Coordinates of N, CA and C in Angstrom, one line a residue:
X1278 N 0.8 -1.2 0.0 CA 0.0 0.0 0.0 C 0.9 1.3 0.0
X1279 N 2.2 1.0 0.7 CA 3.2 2.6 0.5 C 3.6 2.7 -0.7
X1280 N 3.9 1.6 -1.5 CA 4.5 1.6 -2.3 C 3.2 2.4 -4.0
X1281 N 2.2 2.2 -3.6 CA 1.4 2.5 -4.3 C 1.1 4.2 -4.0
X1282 N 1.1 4.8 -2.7 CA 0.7 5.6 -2.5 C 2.3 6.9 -3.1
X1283 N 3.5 6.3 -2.5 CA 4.5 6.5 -3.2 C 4.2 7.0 -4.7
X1284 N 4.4 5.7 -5.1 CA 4.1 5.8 -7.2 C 3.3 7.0 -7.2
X1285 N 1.5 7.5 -6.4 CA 0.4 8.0 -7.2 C 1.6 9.9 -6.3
X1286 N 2.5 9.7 -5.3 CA 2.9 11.1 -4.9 C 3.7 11.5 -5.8
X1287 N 4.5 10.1 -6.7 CA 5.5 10.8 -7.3 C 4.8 11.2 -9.1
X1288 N 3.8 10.8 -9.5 CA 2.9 11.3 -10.2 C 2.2 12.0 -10.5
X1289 N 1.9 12.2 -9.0 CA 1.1 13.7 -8.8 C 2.2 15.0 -8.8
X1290 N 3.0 15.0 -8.3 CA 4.3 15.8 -8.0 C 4.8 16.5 -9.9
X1291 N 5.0 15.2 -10.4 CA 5.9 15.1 -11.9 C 4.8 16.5 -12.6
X1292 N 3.4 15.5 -12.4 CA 2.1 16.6 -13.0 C 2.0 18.0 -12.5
X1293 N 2.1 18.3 -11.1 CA 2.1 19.3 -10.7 C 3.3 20.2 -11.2
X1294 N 4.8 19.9 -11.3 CA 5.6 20.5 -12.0 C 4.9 21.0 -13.3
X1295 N 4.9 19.5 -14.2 CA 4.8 20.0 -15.6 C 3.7 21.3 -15.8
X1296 N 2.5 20.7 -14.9 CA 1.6 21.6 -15.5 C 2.0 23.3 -14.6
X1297 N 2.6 23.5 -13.9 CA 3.2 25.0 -13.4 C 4.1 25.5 -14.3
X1298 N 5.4 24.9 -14.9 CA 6.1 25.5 -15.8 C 6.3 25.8 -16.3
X1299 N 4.8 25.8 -17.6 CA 4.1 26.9 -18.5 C 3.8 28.3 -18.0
X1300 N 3.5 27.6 -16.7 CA 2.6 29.5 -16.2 C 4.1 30.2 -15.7
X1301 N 5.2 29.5 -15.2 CA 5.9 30.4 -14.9 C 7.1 31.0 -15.8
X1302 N 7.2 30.1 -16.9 CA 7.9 30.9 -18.2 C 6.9 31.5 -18.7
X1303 N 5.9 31.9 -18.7 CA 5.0 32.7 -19.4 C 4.9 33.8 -18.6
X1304 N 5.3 34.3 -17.1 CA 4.9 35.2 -16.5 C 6.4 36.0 -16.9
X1305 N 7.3 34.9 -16.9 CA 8.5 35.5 -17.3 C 8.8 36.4 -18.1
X1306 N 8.2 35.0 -19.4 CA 8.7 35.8 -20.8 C 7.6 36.8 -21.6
X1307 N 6.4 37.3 -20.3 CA 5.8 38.9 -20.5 C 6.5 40.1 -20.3
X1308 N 7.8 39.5 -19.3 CA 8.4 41.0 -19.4 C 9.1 41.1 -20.8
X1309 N 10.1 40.0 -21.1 CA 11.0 40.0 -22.1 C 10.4 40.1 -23.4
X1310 N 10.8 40.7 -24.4 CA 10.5 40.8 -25.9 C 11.6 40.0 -26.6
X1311 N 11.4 39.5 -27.6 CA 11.9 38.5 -28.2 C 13.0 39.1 -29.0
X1312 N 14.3 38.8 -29.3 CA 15.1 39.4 -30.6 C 15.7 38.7 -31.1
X1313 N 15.8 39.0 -32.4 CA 16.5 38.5 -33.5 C 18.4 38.3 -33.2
X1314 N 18.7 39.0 -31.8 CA 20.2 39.3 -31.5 C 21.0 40.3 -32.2
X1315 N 20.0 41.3 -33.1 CA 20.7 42.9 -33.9 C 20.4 43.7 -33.1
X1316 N 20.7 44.0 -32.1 CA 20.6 45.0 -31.3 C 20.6 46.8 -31.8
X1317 N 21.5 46.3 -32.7 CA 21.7 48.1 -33.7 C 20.0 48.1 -34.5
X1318 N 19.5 47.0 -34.9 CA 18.0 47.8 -35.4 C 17.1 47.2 -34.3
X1319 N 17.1 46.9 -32.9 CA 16.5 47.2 -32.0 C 16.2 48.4 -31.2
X1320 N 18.0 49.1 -31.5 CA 17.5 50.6 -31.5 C 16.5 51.4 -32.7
X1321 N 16.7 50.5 -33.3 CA 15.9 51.5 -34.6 C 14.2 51.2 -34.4
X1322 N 14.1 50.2 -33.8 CA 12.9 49.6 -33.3 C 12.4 50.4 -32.2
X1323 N 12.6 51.0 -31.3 CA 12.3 51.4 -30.1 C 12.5 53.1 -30.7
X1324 N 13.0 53.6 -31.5 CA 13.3 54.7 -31.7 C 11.6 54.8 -32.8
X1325 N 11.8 54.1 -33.6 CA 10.3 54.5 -34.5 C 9.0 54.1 -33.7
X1326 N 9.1 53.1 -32.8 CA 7.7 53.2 -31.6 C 7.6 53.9 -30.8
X1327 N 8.7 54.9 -30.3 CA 8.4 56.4 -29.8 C 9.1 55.6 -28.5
X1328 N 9.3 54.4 -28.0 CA 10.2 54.1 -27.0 C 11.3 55.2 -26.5
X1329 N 11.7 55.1 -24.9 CA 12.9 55.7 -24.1 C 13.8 55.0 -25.1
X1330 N 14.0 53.9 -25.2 CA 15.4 53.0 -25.0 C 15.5 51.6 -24.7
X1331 N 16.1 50.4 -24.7 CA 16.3 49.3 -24.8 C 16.8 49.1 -23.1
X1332 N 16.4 48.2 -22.4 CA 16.9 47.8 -21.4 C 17.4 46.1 -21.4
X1333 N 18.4 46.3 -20.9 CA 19.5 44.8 -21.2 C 19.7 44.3 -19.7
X1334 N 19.2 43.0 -19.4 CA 19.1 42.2 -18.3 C 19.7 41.6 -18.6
X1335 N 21.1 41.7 -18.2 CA 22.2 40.3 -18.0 C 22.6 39.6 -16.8
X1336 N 22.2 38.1 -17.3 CA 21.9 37.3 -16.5 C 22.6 35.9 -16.4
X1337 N 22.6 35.3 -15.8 CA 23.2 33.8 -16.6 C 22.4 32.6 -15.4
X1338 N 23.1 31.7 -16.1 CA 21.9 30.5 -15.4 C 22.5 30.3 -14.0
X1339 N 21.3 29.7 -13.0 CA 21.4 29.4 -11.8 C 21.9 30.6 -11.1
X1340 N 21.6 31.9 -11.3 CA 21.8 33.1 -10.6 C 20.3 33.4 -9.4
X1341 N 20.0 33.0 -8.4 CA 19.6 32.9 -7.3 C 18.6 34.4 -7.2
X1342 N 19.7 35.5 -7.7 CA 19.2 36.7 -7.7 C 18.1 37.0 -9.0
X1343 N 19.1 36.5 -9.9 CA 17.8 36.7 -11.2 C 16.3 35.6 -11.0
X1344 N 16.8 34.9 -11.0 CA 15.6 34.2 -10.1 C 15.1 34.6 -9.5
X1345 N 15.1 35.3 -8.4 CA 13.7 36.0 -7.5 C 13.8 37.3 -7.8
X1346 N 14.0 38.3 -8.9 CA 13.6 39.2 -9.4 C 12.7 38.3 -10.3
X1347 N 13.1 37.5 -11.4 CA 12.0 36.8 -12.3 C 10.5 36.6 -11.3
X1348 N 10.7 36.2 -10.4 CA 9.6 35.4 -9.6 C 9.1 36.2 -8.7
X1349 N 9.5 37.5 -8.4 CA 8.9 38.4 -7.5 C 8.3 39.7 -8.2
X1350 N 9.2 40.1 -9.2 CA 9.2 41.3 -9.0 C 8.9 41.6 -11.0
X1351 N 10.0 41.1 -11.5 CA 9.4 41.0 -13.0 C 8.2 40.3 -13.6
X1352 N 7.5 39.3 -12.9 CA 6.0 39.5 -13.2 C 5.0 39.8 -12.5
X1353 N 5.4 40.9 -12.3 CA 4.4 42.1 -11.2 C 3.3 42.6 -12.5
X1354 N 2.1 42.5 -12.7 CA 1.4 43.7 -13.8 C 1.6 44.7 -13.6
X1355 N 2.3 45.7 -13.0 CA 2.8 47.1 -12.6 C 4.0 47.4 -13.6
X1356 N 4.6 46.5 -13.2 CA 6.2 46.5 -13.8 C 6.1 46.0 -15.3
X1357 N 5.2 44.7 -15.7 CA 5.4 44.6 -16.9 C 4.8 46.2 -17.8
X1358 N 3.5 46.3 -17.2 CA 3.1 47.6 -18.1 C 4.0 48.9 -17.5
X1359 N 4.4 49.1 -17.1 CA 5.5 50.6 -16.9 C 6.7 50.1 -17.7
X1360 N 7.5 49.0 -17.7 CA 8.6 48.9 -18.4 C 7.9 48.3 -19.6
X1361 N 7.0 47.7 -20.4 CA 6.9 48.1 -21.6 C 6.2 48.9 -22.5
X1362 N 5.7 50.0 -21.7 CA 5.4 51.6 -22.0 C 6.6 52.3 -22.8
X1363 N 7.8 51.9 -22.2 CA 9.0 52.9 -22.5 C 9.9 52.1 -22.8
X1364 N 10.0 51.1 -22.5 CA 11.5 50.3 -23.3 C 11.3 48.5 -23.8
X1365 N 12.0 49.1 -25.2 CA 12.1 46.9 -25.2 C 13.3 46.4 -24.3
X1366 N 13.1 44.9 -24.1 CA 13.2 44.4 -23.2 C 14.3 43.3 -23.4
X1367 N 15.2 43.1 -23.2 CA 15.6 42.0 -23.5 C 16.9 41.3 -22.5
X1368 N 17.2 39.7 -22.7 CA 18.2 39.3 -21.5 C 19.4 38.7 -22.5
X1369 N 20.2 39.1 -21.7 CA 21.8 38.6 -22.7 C 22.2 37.5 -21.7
X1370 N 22.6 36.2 -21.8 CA 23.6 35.1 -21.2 C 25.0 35.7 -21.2
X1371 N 25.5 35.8 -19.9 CA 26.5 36.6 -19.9 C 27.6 35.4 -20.0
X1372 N 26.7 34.0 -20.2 CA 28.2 32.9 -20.3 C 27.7 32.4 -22.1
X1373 N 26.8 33.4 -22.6 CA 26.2 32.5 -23.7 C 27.3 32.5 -25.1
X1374 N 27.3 32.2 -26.2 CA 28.3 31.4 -27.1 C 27.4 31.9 -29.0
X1375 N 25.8 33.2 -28.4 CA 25.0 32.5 -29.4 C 25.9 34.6 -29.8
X1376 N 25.7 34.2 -31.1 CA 26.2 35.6 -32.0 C 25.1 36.7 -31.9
X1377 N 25.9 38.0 -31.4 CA 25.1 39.2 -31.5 C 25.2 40.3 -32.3
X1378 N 24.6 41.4 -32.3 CA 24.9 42.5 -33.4 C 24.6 43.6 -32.4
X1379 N 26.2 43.7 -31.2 CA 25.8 45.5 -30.4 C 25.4 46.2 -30.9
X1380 N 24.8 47.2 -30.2 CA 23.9 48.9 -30.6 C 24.4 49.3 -32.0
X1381 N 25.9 49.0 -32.3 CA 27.1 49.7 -32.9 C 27.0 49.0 -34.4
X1382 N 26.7 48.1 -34.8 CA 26.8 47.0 -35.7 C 27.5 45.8 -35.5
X1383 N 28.4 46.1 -34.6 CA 29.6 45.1 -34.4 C 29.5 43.7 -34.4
X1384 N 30.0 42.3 -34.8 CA 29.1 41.5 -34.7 C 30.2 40.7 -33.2
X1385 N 29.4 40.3 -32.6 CA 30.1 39.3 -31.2 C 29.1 38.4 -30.4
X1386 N 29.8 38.0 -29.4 CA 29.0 36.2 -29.2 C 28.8 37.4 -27.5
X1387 N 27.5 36.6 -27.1 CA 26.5 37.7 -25.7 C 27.5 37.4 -24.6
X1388 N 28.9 36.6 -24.4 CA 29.7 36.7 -23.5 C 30.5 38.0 -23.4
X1389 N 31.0 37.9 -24.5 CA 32.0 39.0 -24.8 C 31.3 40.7 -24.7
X1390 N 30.2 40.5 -25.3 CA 29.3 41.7 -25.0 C 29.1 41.8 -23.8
X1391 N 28.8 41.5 -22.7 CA 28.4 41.1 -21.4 C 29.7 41.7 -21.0
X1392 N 31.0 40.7 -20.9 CA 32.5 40.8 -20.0 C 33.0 41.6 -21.1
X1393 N 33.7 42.0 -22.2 CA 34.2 42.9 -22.5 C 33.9 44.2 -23.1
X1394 N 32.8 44.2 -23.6 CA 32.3 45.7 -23.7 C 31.7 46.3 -22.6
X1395 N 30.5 45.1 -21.7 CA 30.0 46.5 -20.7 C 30.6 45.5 -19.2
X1396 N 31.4 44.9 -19.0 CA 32.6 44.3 -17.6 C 31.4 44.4 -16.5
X1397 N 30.7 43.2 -17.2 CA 29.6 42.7 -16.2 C 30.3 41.0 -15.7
X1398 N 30.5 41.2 -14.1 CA 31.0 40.2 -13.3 C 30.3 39.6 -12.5
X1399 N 29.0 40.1 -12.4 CA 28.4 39.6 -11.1 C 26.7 39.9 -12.2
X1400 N 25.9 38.9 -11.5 CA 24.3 38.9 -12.1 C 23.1 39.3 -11.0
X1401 N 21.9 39.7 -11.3 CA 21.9 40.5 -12.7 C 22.4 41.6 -12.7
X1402 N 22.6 42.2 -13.8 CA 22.6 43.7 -14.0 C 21.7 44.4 -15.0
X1403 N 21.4 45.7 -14.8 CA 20.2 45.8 -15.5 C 20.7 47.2 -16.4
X1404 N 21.0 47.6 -17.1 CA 21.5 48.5 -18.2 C 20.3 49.0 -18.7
X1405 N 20.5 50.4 -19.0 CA 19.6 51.3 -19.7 C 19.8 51.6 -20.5
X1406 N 19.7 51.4 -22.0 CA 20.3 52.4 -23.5 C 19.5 53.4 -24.1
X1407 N 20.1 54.8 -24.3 CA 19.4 55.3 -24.8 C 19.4 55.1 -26.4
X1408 N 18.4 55.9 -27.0 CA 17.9 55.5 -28.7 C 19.1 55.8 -29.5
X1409 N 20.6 55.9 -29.0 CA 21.8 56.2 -29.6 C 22.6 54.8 -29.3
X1410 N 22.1 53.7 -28.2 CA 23.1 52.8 -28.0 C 23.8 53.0 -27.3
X1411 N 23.8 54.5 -26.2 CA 24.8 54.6 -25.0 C 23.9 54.2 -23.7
X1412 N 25.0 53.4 -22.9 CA 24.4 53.0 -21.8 C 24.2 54.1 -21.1
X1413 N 22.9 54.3 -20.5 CA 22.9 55.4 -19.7 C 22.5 55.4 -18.1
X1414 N 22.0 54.0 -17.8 CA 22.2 53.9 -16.2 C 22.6 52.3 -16.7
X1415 N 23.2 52.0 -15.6 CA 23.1 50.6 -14.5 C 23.2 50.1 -13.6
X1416 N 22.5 49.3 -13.4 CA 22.2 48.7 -12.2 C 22.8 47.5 -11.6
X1417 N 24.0 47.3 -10.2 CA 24.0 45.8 -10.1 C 23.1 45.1 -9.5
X1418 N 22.6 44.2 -9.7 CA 21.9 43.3 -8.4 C 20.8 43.4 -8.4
X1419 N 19.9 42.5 -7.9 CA 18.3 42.9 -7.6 C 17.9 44.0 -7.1
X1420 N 16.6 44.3 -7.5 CA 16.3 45.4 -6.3 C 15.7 44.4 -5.4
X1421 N 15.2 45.2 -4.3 CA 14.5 44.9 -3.1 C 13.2 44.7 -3.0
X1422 N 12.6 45.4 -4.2 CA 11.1 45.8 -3.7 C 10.6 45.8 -5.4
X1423 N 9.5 45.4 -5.5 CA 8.6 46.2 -6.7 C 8.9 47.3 -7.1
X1424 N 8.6 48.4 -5.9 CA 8.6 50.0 -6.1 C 10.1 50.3 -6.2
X1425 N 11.6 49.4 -6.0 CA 12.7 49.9 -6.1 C 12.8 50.0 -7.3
X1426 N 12.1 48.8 -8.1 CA 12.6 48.8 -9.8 C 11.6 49.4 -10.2
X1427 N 10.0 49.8 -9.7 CA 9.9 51.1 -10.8 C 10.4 52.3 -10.6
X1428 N 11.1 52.5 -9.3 CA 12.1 53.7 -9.0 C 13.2 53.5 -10.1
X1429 N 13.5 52.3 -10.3 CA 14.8 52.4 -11.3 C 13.9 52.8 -12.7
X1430 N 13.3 52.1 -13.3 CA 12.8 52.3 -14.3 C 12.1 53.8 -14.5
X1431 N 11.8 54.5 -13.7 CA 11.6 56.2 -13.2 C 12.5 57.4 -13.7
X1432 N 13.4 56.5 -12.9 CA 15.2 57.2 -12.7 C 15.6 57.2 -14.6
X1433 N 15.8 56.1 -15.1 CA 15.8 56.0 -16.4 C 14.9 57.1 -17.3
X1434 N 13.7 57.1 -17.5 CA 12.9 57.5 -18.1 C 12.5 59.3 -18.0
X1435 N 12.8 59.4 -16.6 CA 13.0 60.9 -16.3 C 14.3 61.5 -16.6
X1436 N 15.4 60.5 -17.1 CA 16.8 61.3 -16.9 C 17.1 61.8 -15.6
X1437 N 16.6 61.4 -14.5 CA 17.9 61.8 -13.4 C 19.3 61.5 -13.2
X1438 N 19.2 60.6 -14.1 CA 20.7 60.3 -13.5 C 21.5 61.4 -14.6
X1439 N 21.2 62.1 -15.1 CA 22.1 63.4 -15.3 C 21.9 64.7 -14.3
X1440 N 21.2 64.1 -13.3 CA 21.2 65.1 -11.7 C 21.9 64.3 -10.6
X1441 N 21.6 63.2 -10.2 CA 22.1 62.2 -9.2 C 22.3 61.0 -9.2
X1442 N 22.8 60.5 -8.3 CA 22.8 58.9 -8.7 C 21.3 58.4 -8.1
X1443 N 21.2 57.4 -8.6 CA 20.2 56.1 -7.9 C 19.7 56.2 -6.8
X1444 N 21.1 55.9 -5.6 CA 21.2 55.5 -4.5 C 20.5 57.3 -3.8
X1445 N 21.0 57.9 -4.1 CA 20.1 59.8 -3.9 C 18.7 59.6 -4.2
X1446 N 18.3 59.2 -5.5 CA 17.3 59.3 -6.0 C 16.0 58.6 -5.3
X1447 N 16.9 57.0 -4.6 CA 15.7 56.4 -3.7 C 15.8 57.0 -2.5
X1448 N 16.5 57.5 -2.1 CA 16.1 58.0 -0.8 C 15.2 59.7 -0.9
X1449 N 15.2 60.4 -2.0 CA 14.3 61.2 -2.0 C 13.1 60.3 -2.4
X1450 N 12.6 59.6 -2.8 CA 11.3 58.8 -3.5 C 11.0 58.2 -2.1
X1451 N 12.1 57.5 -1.2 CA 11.5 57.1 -0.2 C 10.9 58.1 1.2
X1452 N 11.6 59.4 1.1 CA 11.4 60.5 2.0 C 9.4 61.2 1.7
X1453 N 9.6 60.8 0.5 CA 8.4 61.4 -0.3 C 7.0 60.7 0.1
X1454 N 7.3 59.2 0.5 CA 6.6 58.4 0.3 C 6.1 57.8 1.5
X1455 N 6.7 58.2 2.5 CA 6.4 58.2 4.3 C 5.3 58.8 4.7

């Protein structure tokens, strides 16, 4: 009789996976927009839909942190509609091997873009480009909160960070907000 009840836990378990893993790459892949890997007519893409600018989430596998931003905070309905209001969306493998085309035309593989153009060491990081292909904020690490990353995505979209940094920026948003 254990052995039966065993079998129907480890079948129910298998089912319960399979059928959740649709819903959670799908809450996922609502933030992310899909690319071709030409990043130079992604700009051209975001520039004729009236978009800020492209935001680049580099990430790589089994990062603990990108993982509970994915699971907490990037499929928030708040956050997907405020960040795809104003920017496309996309994630680079900062260990990946697959060929890209930077903002610039250049062509290179999403490691090299990741560690030698923008000397990303640590995951995630969250980059801001404006409709020229210059990074114009980023971010290391998770935020903390919902309201931290639409404070970042704020910060971006208002241009403060040509007044203050980030770290200024949430603590006036958080003084505001008491």
């Amino acid at each position: 009789m254990k052995a039966v009840n065993y079998f129907n836990f480890k079948i129910f378990s298998f089912l319960l996976i399979t059928l959740l893993s649709p819903v959670l790459s799908v809450a996922d892949s609502a933030f992310f927009d899909q690319s071709l890997g030409d990043y130079s007519e992604e700009i051209e893409h975001a520039r004729s839909d009236g978009k800020k600018g492209v935001l680049l989430m580099f990430e790589m596998d089994e990062c603990p942190f990108c993982d509970r931003m994915a699971n907490t905070i990037l499929n928030q309905p708040e956050v997907i509609s405020f960040y795809k209001q104003y920017f496309y969306i996309y994630r680079i493998d900062i260990e990946g091997d697959v060929e890209i085309t930077d903002f610039h035309g250049k062509i290179t593989t999403e490691k090299d873009f990741a560690f030698r153009q923008h000397r990303v060491r640590a995951t995630p990081v969250i980059s801001f480009f404006d409709l020229n292909g210059e990074r114009v904020v980023r971010y290391t690490g998770a935020t903390s909160t919902v309201e931290e990353f639409l404070w970042l995505g704020e910060y971006a979209v208002k241009e403060k960070y040509k007044e203050m940094s980030f770290t200024k920026y949430k603590k006036i948003k958080r003084k505001s907000s008491e």
